Coordinates of C-alpha atoms and ligand atoms in Angstrom, one line a residue:
X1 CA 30.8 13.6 -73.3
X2 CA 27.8 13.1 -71.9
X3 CA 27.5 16.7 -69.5
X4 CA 28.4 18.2 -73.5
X5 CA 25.5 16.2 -74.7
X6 CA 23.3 17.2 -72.0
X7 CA 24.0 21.3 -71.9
X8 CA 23.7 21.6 -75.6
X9 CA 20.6 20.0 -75.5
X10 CA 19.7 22.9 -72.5
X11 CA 21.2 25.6 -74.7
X12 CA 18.8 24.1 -77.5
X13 CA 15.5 24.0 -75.5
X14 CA 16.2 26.9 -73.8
X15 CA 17.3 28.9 -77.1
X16 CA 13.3 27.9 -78.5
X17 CA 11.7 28.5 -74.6
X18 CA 13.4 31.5 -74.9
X19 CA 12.2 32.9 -78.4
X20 CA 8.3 31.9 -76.8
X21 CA 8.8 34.2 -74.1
X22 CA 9.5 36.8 -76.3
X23 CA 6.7 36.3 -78.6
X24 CA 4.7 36.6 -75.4
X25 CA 6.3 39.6 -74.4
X26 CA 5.8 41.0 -77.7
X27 CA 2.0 40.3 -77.9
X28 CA 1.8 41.8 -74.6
X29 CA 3.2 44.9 -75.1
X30 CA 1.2 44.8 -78.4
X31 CA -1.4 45.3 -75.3
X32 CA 0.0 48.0 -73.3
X33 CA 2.0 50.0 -75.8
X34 CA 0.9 52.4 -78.3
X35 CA 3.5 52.2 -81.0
X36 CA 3.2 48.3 -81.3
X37 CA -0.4 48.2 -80.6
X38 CA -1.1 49.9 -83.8
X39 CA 0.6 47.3 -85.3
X40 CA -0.8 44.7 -83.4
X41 CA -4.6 45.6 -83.9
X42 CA -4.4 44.4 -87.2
X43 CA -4.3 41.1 -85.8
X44 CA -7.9 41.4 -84.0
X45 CA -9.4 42.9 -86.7
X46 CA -9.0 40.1 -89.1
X47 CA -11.1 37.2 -87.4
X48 CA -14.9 36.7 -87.0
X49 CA -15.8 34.9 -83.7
X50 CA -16.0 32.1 -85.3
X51 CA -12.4 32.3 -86.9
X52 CA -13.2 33.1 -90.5
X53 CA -11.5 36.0 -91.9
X54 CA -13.2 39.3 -92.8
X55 CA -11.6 39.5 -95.8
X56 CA -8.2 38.3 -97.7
X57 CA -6.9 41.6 -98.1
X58 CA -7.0 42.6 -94.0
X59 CA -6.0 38.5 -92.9
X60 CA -3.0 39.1 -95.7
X61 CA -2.0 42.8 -94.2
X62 CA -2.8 41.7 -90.8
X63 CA 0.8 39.3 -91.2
X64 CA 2.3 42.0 -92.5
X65 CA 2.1 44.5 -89.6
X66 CA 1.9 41.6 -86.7
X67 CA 3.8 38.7 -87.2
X68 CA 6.1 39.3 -89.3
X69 CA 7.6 42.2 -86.8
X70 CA 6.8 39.7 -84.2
X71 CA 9.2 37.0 -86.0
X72 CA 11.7 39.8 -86.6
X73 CA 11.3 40.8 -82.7
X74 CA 11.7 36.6 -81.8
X75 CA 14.7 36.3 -84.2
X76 CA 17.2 39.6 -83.5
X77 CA 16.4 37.9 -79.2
X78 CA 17.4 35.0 -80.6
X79 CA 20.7 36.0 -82.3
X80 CA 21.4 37.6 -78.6
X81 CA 21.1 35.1 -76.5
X82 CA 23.5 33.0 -79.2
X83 CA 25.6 36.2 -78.3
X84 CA 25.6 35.5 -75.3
X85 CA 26.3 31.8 -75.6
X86 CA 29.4 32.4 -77.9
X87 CA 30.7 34.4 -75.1
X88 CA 30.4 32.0 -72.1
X89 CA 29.6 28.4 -73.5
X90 CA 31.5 29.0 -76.9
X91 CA 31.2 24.8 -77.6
X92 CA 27.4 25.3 -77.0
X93 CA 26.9 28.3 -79.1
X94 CA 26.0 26.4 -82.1
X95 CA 23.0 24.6 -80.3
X96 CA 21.9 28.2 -78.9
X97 CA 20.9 28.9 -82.9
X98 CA 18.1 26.5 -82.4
X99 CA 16.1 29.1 -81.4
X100 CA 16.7 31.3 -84.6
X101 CA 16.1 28.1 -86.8
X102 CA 12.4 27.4 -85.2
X103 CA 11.8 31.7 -85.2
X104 CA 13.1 31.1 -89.3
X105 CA 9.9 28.6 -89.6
X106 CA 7.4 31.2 -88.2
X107 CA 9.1 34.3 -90.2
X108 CA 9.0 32.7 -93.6
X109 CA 5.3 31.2 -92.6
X110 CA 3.9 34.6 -91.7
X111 CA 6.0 36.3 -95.2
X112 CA 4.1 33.1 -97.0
X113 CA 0.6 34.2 -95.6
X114 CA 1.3 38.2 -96.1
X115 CA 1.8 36.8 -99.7
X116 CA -1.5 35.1 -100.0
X117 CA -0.3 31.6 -100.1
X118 CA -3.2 29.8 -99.3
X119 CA -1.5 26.3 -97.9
X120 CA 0.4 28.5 -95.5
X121 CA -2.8 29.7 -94.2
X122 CA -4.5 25.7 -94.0
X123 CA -0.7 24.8 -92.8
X124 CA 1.2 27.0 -90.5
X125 CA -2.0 29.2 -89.2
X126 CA -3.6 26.3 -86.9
X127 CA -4.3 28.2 -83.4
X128 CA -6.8 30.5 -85.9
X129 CA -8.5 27.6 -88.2
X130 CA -12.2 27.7 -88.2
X131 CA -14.3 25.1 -87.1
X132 CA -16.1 23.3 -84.0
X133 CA -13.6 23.3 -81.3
X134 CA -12.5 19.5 -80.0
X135 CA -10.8 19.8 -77.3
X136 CA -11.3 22.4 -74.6
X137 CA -8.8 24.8 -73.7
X138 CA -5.1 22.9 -73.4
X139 CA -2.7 23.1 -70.5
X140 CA 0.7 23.3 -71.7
X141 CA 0.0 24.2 -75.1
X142 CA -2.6 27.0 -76.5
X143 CA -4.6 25.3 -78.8
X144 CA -7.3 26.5 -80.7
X145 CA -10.0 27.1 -78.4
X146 CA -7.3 28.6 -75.8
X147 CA -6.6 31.4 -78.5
X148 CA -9.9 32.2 -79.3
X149 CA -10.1 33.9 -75.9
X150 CA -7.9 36.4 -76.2
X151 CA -9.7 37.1 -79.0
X152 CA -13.5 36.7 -78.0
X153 CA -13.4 36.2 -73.8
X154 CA -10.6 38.6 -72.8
X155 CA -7.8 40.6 -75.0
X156 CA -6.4 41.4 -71.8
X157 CA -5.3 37.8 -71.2
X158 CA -4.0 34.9 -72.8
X159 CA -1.8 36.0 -74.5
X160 CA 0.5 33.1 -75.0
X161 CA 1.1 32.1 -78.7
X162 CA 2.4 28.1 -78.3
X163 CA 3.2 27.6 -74.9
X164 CA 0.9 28.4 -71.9
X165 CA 3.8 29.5 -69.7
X166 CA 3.8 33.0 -70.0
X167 CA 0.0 33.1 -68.7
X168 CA 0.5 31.1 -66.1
X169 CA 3.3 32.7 -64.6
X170 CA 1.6 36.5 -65.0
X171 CA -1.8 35.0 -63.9
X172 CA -3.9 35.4 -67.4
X173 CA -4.7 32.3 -68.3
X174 CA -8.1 32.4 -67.3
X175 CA -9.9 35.7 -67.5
X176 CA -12.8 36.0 -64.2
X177 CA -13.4 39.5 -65.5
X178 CA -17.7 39.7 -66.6
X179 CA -17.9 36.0 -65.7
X180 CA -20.9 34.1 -64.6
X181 CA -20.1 32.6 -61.5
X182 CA -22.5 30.3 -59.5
X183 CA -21.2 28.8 -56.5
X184 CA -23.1 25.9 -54.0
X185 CA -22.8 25.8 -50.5
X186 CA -23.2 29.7 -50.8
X187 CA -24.1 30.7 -47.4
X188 CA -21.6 28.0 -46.2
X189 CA -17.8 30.0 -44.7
X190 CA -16.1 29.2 -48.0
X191 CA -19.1 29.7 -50.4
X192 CA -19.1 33.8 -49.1
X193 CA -15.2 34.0 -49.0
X194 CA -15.5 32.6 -52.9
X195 CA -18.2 34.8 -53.6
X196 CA -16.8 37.9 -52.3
X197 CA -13.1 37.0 -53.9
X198 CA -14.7 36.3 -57.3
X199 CA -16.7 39.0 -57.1
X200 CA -13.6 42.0 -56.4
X201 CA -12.0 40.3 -59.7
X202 CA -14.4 41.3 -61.5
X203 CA -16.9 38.3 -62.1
X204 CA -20.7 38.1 -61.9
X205 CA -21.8 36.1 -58.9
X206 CA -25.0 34.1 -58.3
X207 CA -25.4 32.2 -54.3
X208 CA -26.5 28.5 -55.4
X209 CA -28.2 27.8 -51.6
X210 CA -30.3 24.9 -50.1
X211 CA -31.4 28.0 -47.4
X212 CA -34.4 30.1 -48.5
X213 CA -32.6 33.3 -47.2
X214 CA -30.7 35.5 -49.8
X215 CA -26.8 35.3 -49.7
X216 CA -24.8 38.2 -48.1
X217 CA -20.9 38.7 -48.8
X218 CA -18.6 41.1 -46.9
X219 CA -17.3 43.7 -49.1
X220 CA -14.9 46.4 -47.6
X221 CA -16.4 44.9 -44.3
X222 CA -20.3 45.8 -45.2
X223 CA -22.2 43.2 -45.7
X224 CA -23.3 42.9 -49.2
X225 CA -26.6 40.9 -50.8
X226 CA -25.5 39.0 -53.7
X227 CA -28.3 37.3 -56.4
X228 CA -29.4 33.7 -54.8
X229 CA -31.2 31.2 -56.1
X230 CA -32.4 28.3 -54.1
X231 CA -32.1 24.9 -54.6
X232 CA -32.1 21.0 -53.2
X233 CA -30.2 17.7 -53.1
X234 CA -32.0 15.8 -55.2
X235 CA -33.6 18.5 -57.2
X236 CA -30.7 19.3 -59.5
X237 CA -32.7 19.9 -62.5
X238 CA -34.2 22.9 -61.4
X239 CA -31.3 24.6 -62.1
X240 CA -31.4 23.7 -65.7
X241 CA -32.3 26.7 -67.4
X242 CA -29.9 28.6 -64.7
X243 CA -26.7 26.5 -65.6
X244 CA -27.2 27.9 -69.5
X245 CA -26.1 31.2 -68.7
X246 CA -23.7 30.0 -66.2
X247 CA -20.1 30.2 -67.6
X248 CA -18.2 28.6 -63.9
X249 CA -20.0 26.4 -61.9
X250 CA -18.3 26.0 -58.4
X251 CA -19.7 22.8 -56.2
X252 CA -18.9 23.4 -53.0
X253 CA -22.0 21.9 -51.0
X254 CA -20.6 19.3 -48.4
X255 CA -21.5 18.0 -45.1
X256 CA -19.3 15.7 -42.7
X257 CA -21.5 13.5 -40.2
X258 CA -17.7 12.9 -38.0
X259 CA -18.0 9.7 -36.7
X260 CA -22.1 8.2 -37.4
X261 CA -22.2 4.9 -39.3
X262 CA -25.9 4.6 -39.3
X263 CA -27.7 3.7 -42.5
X264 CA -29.1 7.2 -43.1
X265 CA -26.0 8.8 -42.2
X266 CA -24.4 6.6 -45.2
X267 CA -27.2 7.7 -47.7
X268 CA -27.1 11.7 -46.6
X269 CA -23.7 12.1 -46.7
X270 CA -23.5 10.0 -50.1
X271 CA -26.5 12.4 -51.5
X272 CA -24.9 15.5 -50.4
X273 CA -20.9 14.5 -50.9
X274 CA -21.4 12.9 -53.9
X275 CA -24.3 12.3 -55.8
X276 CA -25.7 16.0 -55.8
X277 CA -22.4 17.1 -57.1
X278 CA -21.9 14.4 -60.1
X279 CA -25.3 15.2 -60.8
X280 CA -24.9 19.2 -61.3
X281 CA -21.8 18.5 -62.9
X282 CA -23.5 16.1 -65.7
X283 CA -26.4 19.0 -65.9
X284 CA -23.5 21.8 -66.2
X285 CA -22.0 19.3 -68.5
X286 CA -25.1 19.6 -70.7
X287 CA -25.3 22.8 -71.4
X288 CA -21.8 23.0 -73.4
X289 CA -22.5 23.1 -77.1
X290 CA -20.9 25.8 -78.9
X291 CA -17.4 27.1 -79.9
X292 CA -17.5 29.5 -77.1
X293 CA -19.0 27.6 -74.1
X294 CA -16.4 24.7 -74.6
X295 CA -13.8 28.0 -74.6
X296 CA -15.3 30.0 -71.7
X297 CA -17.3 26.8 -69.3
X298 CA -15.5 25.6 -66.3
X299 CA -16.8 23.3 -63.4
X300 CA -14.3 23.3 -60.4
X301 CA -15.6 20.2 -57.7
X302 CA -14.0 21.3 -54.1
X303 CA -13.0 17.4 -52.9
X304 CA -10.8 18.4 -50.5
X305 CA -7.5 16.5 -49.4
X306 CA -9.5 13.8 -47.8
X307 CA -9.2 12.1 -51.5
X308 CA -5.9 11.5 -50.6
X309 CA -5.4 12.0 -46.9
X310 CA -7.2 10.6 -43.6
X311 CA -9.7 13.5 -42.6
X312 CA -10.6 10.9 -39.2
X313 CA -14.4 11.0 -40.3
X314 CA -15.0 7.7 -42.6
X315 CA -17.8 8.9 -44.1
X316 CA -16.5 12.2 -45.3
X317 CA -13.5 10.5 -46.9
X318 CA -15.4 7.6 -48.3
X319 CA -17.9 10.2 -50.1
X320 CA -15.4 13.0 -50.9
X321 CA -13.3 10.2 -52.7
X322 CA -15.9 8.6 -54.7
X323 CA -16.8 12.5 -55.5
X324 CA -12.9 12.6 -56.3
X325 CA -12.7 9.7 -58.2
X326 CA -15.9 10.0 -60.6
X327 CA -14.4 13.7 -61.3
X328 CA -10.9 12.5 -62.8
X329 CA -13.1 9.4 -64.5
X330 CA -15.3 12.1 -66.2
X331 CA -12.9 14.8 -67.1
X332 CA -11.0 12.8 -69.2
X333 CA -13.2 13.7 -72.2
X334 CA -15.3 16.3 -70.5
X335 CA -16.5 18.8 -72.8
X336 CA -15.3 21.7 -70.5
X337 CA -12.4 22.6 -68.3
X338 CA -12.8 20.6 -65.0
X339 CA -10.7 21.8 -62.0
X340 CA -10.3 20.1 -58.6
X341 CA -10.0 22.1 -55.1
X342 CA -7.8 19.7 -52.9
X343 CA -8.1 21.6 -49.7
X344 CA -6.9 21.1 -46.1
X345 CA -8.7 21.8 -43.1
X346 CA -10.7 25.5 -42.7
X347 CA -12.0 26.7 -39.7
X348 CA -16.2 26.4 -40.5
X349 CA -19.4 25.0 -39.8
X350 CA -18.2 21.8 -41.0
X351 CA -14.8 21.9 -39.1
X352 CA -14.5 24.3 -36.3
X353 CA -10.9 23.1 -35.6
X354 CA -9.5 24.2 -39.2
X355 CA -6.4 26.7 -39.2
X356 CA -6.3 28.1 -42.0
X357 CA -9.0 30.9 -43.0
X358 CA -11.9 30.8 -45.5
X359 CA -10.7 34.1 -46.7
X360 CA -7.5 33.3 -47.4
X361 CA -8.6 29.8 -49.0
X362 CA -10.5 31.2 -51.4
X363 CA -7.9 33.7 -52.4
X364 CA -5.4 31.1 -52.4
X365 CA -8.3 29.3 -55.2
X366 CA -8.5 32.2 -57.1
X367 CA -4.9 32.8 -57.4
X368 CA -4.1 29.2 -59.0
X369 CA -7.3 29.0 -60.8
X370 CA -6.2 32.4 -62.8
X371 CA -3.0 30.3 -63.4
X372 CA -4.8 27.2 -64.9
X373 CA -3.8 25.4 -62.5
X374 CA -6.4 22.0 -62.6
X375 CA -5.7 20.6 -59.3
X376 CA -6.0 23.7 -56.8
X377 CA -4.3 22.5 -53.4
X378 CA -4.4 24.5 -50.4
X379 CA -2.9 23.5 -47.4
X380 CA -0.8 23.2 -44.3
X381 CA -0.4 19.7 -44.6
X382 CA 2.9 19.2 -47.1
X383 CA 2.5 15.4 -48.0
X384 CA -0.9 16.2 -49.7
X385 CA 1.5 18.1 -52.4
X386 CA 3.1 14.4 -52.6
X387 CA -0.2 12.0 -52.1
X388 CA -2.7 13.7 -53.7
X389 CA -0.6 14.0 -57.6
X390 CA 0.9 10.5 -57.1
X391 CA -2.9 8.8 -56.4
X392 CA -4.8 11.5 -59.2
X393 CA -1.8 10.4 -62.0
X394 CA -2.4 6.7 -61.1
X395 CA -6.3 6.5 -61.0
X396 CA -6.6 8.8 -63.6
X397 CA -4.2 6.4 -65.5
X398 CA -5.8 3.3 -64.5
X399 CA -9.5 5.2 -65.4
X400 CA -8.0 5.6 -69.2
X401 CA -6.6 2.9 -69.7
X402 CA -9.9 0.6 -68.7
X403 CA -12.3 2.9 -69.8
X404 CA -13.5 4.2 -73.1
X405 CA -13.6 7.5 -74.7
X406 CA -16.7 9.2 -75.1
X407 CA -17.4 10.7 -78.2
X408 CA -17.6 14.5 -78.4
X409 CA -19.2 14.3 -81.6
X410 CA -19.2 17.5 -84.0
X411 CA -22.5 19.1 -85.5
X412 CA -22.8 21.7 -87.4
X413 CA -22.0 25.5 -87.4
X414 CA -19.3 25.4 -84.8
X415 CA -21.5 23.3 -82.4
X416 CA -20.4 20.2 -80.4
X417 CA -22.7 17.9 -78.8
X418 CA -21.6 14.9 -76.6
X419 CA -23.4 12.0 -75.5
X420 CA -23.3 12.8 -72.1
Ligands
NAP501 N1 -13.6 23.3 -43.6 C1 -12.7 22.4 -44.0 O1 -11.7 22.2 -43.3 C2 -12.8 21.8 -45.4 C3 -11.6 21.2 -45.9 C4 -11.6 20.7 -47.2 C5 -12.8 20.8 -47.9 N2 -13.9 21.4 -47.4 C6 -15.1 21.4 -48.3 O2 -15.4 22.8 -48.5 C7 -16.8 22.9 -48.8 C8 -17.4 24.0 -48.0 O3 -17.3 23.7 -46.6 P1 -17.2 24.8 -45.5 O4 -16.0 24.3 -44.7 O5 -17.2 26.2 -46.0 O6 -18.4 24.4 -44.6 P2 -19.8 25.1 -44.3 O7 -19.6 26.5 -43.8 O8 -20.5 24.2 -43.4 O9 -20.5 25.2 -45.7 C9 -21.0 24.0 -46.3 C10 -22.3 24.4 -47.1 O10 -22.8 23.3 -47.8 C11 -24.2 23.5 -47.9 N3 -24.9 22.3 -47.5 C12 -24.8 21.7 -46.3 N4 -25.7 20.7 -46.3 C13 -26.4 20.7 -47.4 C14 -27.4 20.0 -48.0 N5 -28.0 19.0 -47.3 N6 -27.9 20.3 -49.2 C15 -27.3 21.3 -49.9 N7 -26.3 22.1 -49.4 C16 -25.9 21.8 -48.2 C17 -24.6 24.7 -47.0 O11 -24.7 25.8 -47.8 P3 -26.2 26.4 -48.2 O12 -26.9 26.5 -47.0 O13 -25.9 27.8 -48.8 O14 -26.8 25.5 -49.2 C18 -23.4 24.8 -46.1 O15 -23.3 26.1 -45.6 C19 -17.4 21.5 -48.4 O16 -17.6 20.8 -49.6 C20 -16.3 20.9 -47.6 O17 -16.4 19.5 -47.7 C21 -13.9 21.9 -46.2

């Protein structure tokens, strides 16, 4: 009874999963195919950036040509794979129609908005309403300012309709390409191998270094200058005007002092660790105020694993966990996307023992980033997969429930200002 229970609810699910993936599919060979493109372009000719309609006659037409086909596509996949359950899990097969009931809800929306019906519009329509954005991109399910991407940042990525999935898996959900990319620690092994990686994907690079030198990266092993800009712990707000046109903001500065306990070794390694970064971060923080920076703004803060694991140099852990700590306290209502690099040891400056590569870590970075992932771990060390999401679900937890909310309050003409 219960096993029958159990694998109709799995025909069920996976009847609606499966009717998302082909709407995915859909809009991407919408991308990459002439016949349903033409039909598809009708969808990106309908919205202003920011999400009003050019006019009622191309937002009605635009239903006509693209999601109604797309519904029609979702449904005849649906009726398949109900096919295919009637042939080998014929007590299921009724729970495998799930996915042509929920496909039913988007068909007769889309027919109800081809027709002009204007509360299908304010009802069914909600990943195109117009507006300030309130949330910044979602994880698991495209929201608002997730869709306005593919629209505005990159029509060659997210392409996911309600769940993020698809992206994730094919590596589109987030775009690099024409990005603004500034990255601390520049001159550092990991700041080059992030410069250099960002910069083959496409993005727009600036070296954030406390050096006076300019940054070189290796490209097709010549040595390439890169646009630097020089700045100092303590002296964050120099980079005011800078972070404005910044769209990612990668803080990767750090220092480990090993073993000193001394009073100025405390202070430094606080400053440097911690303190510089929060501050940048607040500054970065600052300068997210429209529809499209809370779309397109990221901050990712490289921690590393010593927030969860013993890196045998007190200081380093005691100031890369605080670091840790104020980042998952902050991101729970930051106006931006926030991403953490847990990373184990890499042979540098700062640790001439590491094994893994600075290359290859910053591929690795770039790889999950692309993939939204928010907490980037890359390592050799397997319990860090274990420590680091039990201890960031249970002081990110504790954090919400004994903090309060800051209001992102809304202002006007698609604006958002918080009182950061
Ligand atoms: N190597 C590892 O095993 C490992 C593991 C996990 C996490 N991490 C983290 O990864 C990041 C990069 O480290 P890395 O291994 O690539 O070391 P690295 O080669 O020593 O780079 C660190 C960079 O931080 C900047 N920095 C150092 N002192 C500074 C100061 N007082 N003020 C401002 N900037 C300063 C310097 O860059 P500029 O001269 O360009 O300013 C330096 O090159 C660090 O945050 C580190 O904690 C490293």
């Amino acid at each position: 009874m219960v096993s029958s229970l159990i694998a109709m609810a799995a025909w069920g699910l996976g009847s609606v999963l499966w009717v998302e993936v082909v709407r995915d599919f859909y809009h991407l060979l919408g991308h990459y195919w002439t016949p349903v493109y033409r039909l598809h372009v009708w969808h990106h000719r309908v919205f202003r950036p920011d999400l009003t309609a050019v006019n009622d006659t191309i937002y009605r037409q635009a239903h006509w040509y693209n999601d109604v086909p797309e519904a029609i596509v979702m449904l005849l996949m649906g009726l398949l794979l109900w096919g295919v359950a009637h042939a080998i899990a014929p007590e299921q097969q009724w729970a495998a129609l799930s996915g042509c009931l929920y496909t039913l809800t988007f068909l007769f929306s889309a027919i109800a908005r081809g027709s002009g019906l204007k509360w299908a519009e304010e009802l069914t329509d909600v990943t195109h309403r117009s507006g300030p954005f309130l949330t910044p991109p979602s994880r698991w399910f495209v929201n608002r300012t997730y869709h306005w991407r593919h629209h505005f940042d990159n029509q060659k990525a997210y392409y996911c309709g309600t769940l993020t999935l698809v992206d994730k898996l094919m590596g589109t959900a987030l775009s690099l390409k024409g990005k603004t990319i500034a990255v601390t620690g520049a001159s550092g092994t990991l700041g080059q191998a992030l410069l250099a990686t960002l910069q083959e994907r496409g993005a727009k690079v600036i070296a954030l270094t406390s050096r006076e030198q300019s940054v070189t990266v290796s490209v097709k092993g010549e040595s390439v200058p890169v646009k630097t800009i020089s700045w100092q712990v303590g002296k964050e707000s120099d980079l005011a005007a800078i972070l404005e046109k910044v769209d990612i903001l990668i803080l990767n500065h750090g220092i480990n002092v090993h073993g000193e306990r001394t009073g100025d070794a405390i202070a430094l390694s606080y400053e440097v660790n911690t303190f510089s970064s929060w501050r940048l971060m607040e500054l970065f923080f600052s300068t997210v105020r429209t529809n499209q920076e809370m779309a397109t703004k990221e901050v990712w803060v490289n921690t590393s694993e010593a927030e969860a694991n013993p890196a045998f140099s007190p200081l380093y852990e005691l100031t890369k966990r605080a670091l840790g700590d104020l980042v998952t306290l902050r991101r729970l209502d930051a106006p931006c996307v926030v991403r953490k690099l847990i990373l184990g040891p890499f042979k540098s400056n700062l640790n001439p023992i590491g094994v893994m590569s600075g290359e290859w870590v910053a591929k690795q970075i770039v790889n999950l980033a692309v993939r939204d992932v928010r907490n980037i771990i890359v390592t050799i060390n397997p319990l860090t997969f274990v420590t680091f999401p039990l201890k960031e679900f249970f002081v990110g937890l504790y954090f919400k429930l004994f903090s309060r909310r800051a209001d992102v309050g809304v202002v006007k003409s698609g604006a958002v200002s918080s009182n950061l």
